[in-house]
Each structure stands twice: as structure tokens, then as C-alpha cells.
XYZ file of C-alpha atoms in Angstrom:
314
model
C -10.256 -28.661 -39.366
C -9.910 -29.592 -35.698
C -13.543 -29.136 -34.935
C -14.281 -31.934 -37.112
C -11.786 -34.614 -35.640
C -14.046 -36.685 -33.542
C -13.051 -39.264 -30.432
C -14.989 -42.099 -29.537
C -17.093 -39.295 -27.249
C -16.392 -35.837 -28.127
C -15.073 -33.570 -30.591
C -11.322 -32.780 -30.129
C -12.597 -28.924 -30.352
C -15.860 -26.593 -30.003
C -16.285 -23.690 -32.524
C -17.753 -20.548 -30.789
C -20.109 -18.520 -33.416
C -19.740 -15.214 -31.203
C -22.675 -13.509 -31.356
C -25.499 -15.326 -33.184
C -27.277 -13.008 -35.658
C -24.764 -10.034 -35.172
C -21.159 -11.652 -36.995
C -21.036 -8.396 -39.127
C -21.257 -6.603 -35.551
C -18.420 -8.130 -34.392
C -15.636 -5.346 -34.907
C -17.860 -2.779 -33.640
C -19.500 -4.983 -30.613
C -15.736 -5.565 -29.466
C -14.969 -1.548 -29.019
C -17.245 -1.178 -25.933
C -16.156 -4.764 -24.546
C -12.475 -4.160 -25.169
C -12.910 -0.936 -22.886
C -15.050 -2.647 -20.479
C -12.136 -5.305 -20.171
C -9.347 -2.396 -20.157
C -11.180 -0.524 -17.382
C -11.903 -4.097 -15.059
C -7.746 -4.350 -15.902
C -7.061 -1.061 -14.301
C -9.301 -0.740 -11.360
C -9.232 -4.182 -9.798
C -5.455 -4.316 -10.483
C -5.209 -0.649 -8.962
C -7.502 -1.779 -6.070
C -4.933 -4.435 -5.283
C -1.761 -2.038 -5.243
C -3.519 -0.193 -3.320
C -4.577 -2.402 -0.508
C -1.328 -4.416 -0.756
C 0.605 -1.237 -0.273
C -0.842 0.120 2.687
C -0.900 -1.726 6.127
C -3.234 0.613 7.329
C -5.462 -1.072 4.892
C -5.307 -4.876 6.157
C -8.956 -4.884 8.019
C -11.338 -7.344 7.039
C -13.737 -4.647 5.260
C -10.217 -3.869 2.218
C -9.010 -7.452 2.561
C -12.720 -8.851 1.198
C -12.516 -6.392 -1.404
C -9.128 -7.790 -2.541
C -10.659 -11.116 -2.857
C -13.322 -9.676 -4.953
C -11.345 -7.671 -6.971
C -8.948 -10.775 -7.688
C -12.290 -12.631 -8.628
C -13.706 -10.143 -11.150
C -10.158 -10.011 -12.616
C -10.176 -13.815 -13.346
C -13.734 -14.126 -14.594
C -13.619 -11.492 -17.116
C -9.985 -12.357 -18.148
C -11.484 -16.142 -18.434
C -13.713 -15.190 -21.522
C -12.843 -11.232 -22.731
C -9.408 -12.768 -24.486
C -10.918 -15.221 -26.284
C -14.429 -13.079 -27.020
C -12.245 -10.533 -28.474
C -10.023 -13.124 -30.584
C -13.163 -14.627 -31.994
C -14.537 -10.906 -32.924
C -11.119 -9.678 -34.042
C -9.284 -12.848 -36.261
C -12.326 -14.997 -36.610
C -10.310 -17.240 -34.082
C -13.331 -19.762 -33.529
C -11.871 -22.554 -32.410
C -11.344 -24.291 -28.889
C -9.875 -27.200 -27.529
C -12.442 -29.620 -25.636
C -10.540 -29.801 -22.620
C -9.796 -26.244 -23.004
C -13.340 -25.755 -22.836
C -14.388 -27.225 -19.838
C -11.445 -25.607 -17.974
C -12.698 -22.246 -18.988
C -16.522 -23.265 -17.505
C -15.405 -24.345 -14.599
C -13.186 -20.850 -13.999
C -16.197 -19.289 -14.713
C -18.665 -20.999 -13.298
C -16.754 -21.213 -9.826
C -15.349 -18.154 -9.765
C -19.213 -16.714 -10.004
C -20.167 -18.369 -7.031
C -16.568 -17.390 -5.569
C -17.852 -13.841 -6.350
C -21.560 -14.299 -4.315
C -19.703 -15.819 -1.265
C -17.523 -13.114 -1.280
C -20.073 -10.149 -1.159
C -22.242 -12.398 1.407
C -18.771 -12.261 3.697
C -18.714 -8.385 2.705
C -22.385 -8.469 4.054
C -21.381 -9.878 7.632
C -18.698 -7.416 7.833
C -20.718 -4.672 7.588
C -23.334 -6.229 9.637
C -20.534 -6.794 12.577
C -18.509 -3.498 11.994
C -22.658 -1.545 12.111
C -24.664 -4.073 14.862
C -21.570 -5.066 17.103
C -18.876 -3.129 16.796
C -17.258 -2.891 20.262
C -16.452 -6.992 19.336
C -15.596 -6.277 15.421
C -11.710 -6.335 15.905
C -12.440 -9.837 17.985
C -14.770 -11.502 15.628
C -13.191 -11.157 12.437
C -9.762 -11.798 12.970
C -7.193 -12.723 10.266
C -7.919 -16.375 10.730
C -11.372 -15.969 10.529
C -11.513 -13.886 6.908
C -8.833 -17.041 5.782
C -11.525 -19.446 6.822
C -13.997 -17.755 5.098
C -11.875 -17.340 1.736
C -10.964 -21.095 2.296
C -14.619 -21.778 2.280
C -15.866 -19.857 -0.440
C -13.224 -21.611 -2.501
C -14.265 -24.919 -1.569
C -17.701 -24.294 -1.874
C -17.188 -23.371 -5.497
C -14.750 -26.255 -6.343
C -17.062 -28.922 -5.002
C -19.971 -27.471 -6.749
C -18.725 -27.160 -9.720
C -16.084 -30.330 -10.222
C -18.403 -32.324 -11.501
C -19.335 -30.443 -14.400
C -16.339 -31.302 -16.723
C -16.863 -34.930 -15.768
C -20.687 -34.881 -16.704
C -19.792 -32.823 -19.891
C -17.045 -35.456 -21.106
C -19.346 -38.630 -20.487
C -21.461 -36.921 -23.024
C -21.491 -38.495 -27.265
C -21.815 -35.054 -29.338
C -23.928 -36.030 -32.098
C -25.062 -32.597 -33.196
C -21.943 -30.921 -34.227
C -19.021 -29.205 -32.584
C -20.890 -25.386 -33.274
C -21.693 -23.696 -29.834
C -23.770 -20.417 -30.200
C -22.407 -18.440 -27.615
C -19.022 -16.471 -27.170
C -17.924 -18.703 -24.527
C -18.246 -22.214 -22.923
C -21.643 -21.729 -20.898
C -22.562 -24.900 -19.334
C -25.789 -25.444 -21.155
C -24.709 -24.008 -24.705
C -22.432 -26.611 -24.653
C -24.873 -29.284 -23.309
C -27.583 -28.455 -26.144
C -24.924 -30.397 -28.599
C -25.143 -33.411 -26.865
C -27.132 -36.284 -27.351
C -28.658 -39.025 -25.034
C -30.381 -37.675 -21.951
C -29.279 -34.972 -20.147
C -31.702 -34.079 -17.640
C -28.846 -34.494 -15.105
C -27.486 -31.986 -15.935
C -30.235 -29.097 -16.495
C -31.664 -30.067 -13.189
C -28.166 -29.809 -11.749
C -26.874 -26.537 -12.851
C -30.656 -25.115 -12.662
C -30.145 -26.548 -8.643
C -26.422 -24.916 -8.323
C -27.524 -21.484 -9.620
C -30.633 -21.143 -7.176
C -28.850 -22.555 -4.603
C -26.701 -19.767 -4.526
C -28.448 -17.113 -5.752
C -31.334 -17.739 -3.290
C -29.435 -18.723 -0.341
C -26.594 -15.993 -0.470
C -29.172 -13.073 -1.312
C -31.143 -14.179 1.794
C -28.318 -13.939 4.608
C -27.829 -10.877 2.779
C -31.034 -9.537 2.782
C -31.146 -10.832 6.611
C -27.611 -9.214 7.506
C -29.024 -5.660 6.032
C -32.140 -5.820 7.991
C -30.309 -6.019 11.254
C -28.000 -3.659 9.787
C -30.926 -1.140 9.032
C -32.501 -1.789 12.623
C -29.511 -0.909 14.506
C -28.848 2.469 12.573
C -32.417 3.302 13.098
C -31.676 3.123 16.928
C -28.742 5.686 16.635
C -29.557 8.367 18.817
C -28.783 11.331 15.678
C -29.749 12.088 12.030
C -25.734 12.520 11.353
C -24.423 8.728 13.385
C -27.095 7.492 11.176
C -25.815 8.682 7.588
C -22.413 8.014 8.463
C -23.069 4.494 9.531
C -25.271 3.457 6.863
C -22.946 5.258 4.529
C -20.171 2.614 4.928
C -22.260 0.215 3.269
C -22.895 2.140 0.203
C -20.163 0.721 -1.879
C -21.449 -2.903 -0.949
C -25.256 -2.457 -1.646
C -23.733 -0.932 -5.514
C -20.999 -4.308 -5.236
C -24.491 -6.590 -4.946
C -26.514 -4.388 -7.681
C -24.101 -4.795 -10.247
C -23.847 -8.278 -9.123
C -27.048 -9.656 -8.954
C -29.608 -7.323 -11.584
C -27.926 -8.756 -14.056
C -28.403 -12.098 -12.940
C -32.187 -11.284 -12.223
C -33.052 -9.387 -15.400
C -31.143 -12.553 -17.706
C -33.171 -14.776 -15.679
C -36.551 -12.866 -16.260
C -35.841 -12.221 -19.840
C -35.318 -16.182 -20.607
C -38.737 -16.587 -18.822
C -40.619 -13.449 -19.810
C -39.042 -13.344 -23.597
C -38.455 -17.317 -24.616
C -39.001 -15.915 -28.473
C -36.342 -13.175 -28.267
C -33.450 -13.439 -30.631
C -30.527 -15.396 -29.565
C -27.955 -13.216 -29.171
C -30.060 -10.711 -26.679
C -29.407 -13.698 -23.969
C -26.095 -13.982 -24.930
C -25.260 -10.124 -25.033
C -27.397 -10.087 -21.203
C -24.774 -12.665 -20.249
C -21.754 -11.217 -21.005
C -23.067 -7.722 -19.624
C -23.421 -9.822 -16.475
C -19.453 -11.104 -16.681
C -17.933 -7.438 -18.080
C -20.200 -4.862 -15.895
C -19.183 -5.715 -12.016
C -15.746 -6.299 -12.872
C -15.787 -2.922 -14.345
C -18.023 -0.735 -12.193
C -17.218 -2.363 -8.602
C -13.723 -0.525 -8.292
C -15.117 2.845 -9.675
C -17.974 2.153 -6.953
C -15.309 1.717 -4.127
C -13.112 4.192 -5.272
C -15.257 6.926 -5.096
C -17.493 5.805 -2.408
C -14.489 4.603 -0.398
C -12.496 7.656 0.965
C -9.489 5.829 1.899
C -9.289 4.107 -1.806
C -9.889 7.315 -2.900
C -7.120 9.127 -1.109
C -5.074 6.770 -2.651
C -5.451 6.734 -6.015
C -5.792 10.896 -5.927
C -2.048 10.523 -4.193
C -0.990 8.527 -7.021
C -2.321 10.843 -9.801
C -0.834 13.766 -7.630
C 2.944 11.990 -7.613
C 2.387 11.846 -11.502
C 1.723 15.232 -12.181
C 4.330 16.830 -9.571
């Protein structure tokens, strides 16, 4: 077998167990994540026509959601393939380099994702606190920048990851117990000290977490204060109503993130694969939800896609 072909440093391939504890789930575990997937397909790929299609749809607030709808469609189409092809034909096996290629898509297409709903956040916050200037501050330069910089962000964060992975010797076997290439699952199978890297990706993730959800948090504060100043009950609801669909973007984003994080403080003992089934909730459920959230919150998406049902049936 592949897995067991060693190099002077690492295996020439990982085998992924799936879900630990629940193999003779797998068929059944891969119904609701092979809809999960279909659905992410069809609504971030629709989201895109969409957008694409219409020029009246090139402002800053559709053009961020294309970038997050192109982001949600490469993480979950960097694991769902090979999740289902492990729980479908026992298809365990993946090549080392292939590996790390698939952790760093994932890895820096998550923070991708939080820069992206952080820019989403100052849009709203510019369109809500200052919008006599909003055509004048974010101009189509300005959202490139900020794409550009989200990108590098996540690139520079996350390059050296494959290059602290491959120094490793793996002395304990090429068996990861996860459905994926997580960064630590596959740094519990090295050996020699890797301190390095726990305090590094521990560092990355609340770096991010922590420092995105704050300018959030700050931009909707300002945001709330200058809709509490509108003069009626009505300018009020329809100006904190545009920022619906973005507060249900960031709580499909980020409780999942929180409640995996509490439960691998708050339940160390639980069984393996709850963790693991908590983390790929996390990867399947905004790609999924965020265009049914936009699409029905959004009335110009929504338009849209009724239009294109409409065409069908005529």
C-alpha cells in the first residue's frame, strides 16, 4: 500500500479514517452532507450568475458577496469530494503533497472567508453612517484592494504551514483521524517537538477570529448608533434591515467556530468524532445557508432567481 512507503521524512500518503467511531455510519452520514454540498453547488453558483449577469448589480454591497460566495464554493469543494469518496468507496488514501495543498485551501480560504464578511461589515457601516460619500469611498479600486488584501493576508499566514508540516519525521503512522487534512490531525502523527506549530496555528486562528469579530463588532455599533438617530420608526427598519443578510452571513460563520471551540474546552472527554462532525458542520453549513440567507433577505437576488423560475415555467 502507498500509505506504507516511507521517505527519509514522511510517508508518501496519509490514510483518512472518516469518522472515528461511526465507519458503519458512513453511507448514511454522507446523505445529509451530499445535500449540504449539492445545495452550497447551487446557490453560490446561482448567486454568481446572478450578479455577473446584471450590471445593475456591480456595487460594492453584490460584488463582496461574489467573493464570498466564490470562497464557500472552494472550501467546501476542497474536502466534500474527497469526504464523500472516503464514505462511499472506502477511498482512504491521500497523497502527502496532496495533503498539504488541500490544508492550505482550506485553511486560507477560512480566513479569506472572515476578511471578506469584515469588508461586508464596512460596507454596511459606510452605505448606513456615511452614505452621501458611499459611491466615493468604495470605489472599484478600493473593493480590488481589499480582495487583494484579504488574499494576501491568507497566503502569508498560511504558507508556512506545508513547509513546517514537511520538516516533520512521522514516526507514528500514516492514519489521520479526521475526514480531511486539519492542520493539527495531521501534526499529532509527528514526532520530535512540535510546539511550533500548536502555538502557531493556536496564534493564526485567534488572530483572526478576535481581530476580525472586533472591527466588526465596532463597525455595527456605529452602525446601530446612527439608525438610532433616524428621525422615524420606518427609516430605522429599513436601514437596519439591509444588514440582515450580513449579521445571518457572520452567525453561520462564526457559532460554529465558537461552539467547536467551547466544546474542545468544555468537553475534552467527548468522543472523537463529535469534534470532527462540529468541524465539518462548520465547513458545509455557511456555504449552504449564506445564499438562501441573501436570497431571501436580499430583494434584488430574490427578484432574480423568482425571474428565472418564472422563464422556466412559461
Amino acid at each position: 500500500m502507498a500509505a506504507s512507503n516511507i521517505t527519509s521524512t514522511h510517508p508518501a500518503a496519509f490514510l483518512l479514517v472518516g469518522i472515528p467511531g461511526l465507519e458503519h455510519l458512513h453511507v448514511w452520514i454522507s446523505i445529509p452532507f451530499c445535500l449540504a454540498y449539492t445545495l452550497a453547488l447551487l446557490g453560490n453558483c446561482t448567486l454568481l450568475f446572478i450578479i455577473r449577469g446584471d450590471a445593475a448589480l456591480h456595487e460594492p454591497m453584490y460584488l463582496f458577496l461574489a467573493m464570498l460566495a466564490i470562497i464557500d464554493l472552494v472550501l467546501s469543494s476542497t474536502t466534500l469530494p474527497k469526504m464523500l469518496a472516503i464514505f462511499w468507496f472506502r477511498d482512504r488514501e491521500i497523497n502527502f503533497y496532496a495533503c498539504l495543498v488541500q490544508m492550505f485551501f482550506l485553511h486560507s480560504f477560512s480566513i479569506m472567508e472572515s476578511a471578506v464578511l469584515l469588508a461586508m461589515a464596512f460596507d454596511r457601516y459606510v452605505a448606513i453612517c456615511k452614505p452621501l460619500h458611499y459611491s466615493t469611498i468604495l470605489t472599484g479600486p478600493l473593493i480590488t484592494k481589499i480582495g487583494l488584501a484579504a488574499v494576501t493576508r491568507a497566503v502569508t499566514l498560511m504558507t508556512p504551514l506545508p513547509f513546517l508540516i514537511r520538516r516533520f519525521h512521522y514516526c507514528r503512522g500514516p492514519v489521520i483521524a479526521h475526514c480531511y487534512c486539519e492542520h493539527m490531525a495531521v501534526v499529532r502523527l509527528a514526532c520530535g517537538d512540535t510546539r511550533f506549530n500548536n502555538i502557531y496555528g493556536l496564534a493564526v486562528a485567534m488572530f483572526i477570529v478576535v481581530l476580525d469579530l472586533l472591527f466588526v463588532i465596532l463597525s455595527y455599533i456605529f452602525i446601530l448608533e446612527a439608525v438610532l438617530q433616524l428621525a422615524s420608526h420606518e427609516a430605522r427598519y429599513k436601514a437596519f434591515g439591509t444588514c440582515v443578510s450580513h449579521i445571518g452571513a457572520i452567525l453561520s460563520t462564526y457559532t460554529p467556530v465558537v461552539i467547536s471551540s467551547v466544546m474542545h474546552r468544555v468537553a475534552r472527554r467527548a468522543a472523537p468524532h463529535v469534534h470532527i462532525l462540529l468541524a465539518i458542520f462548520y465547513l458545509l453549513f455557511p456555504p449552504m445557508v449564506n445564499p438562501i440567507i441573501y436570497g431571501v433577505k436580499t430583494k434584488q437576488i430574490r427578484d432574480h432567481v423568482l425571474s428565472l423560475f418564472w422563464r422556466k415555467n412559461v
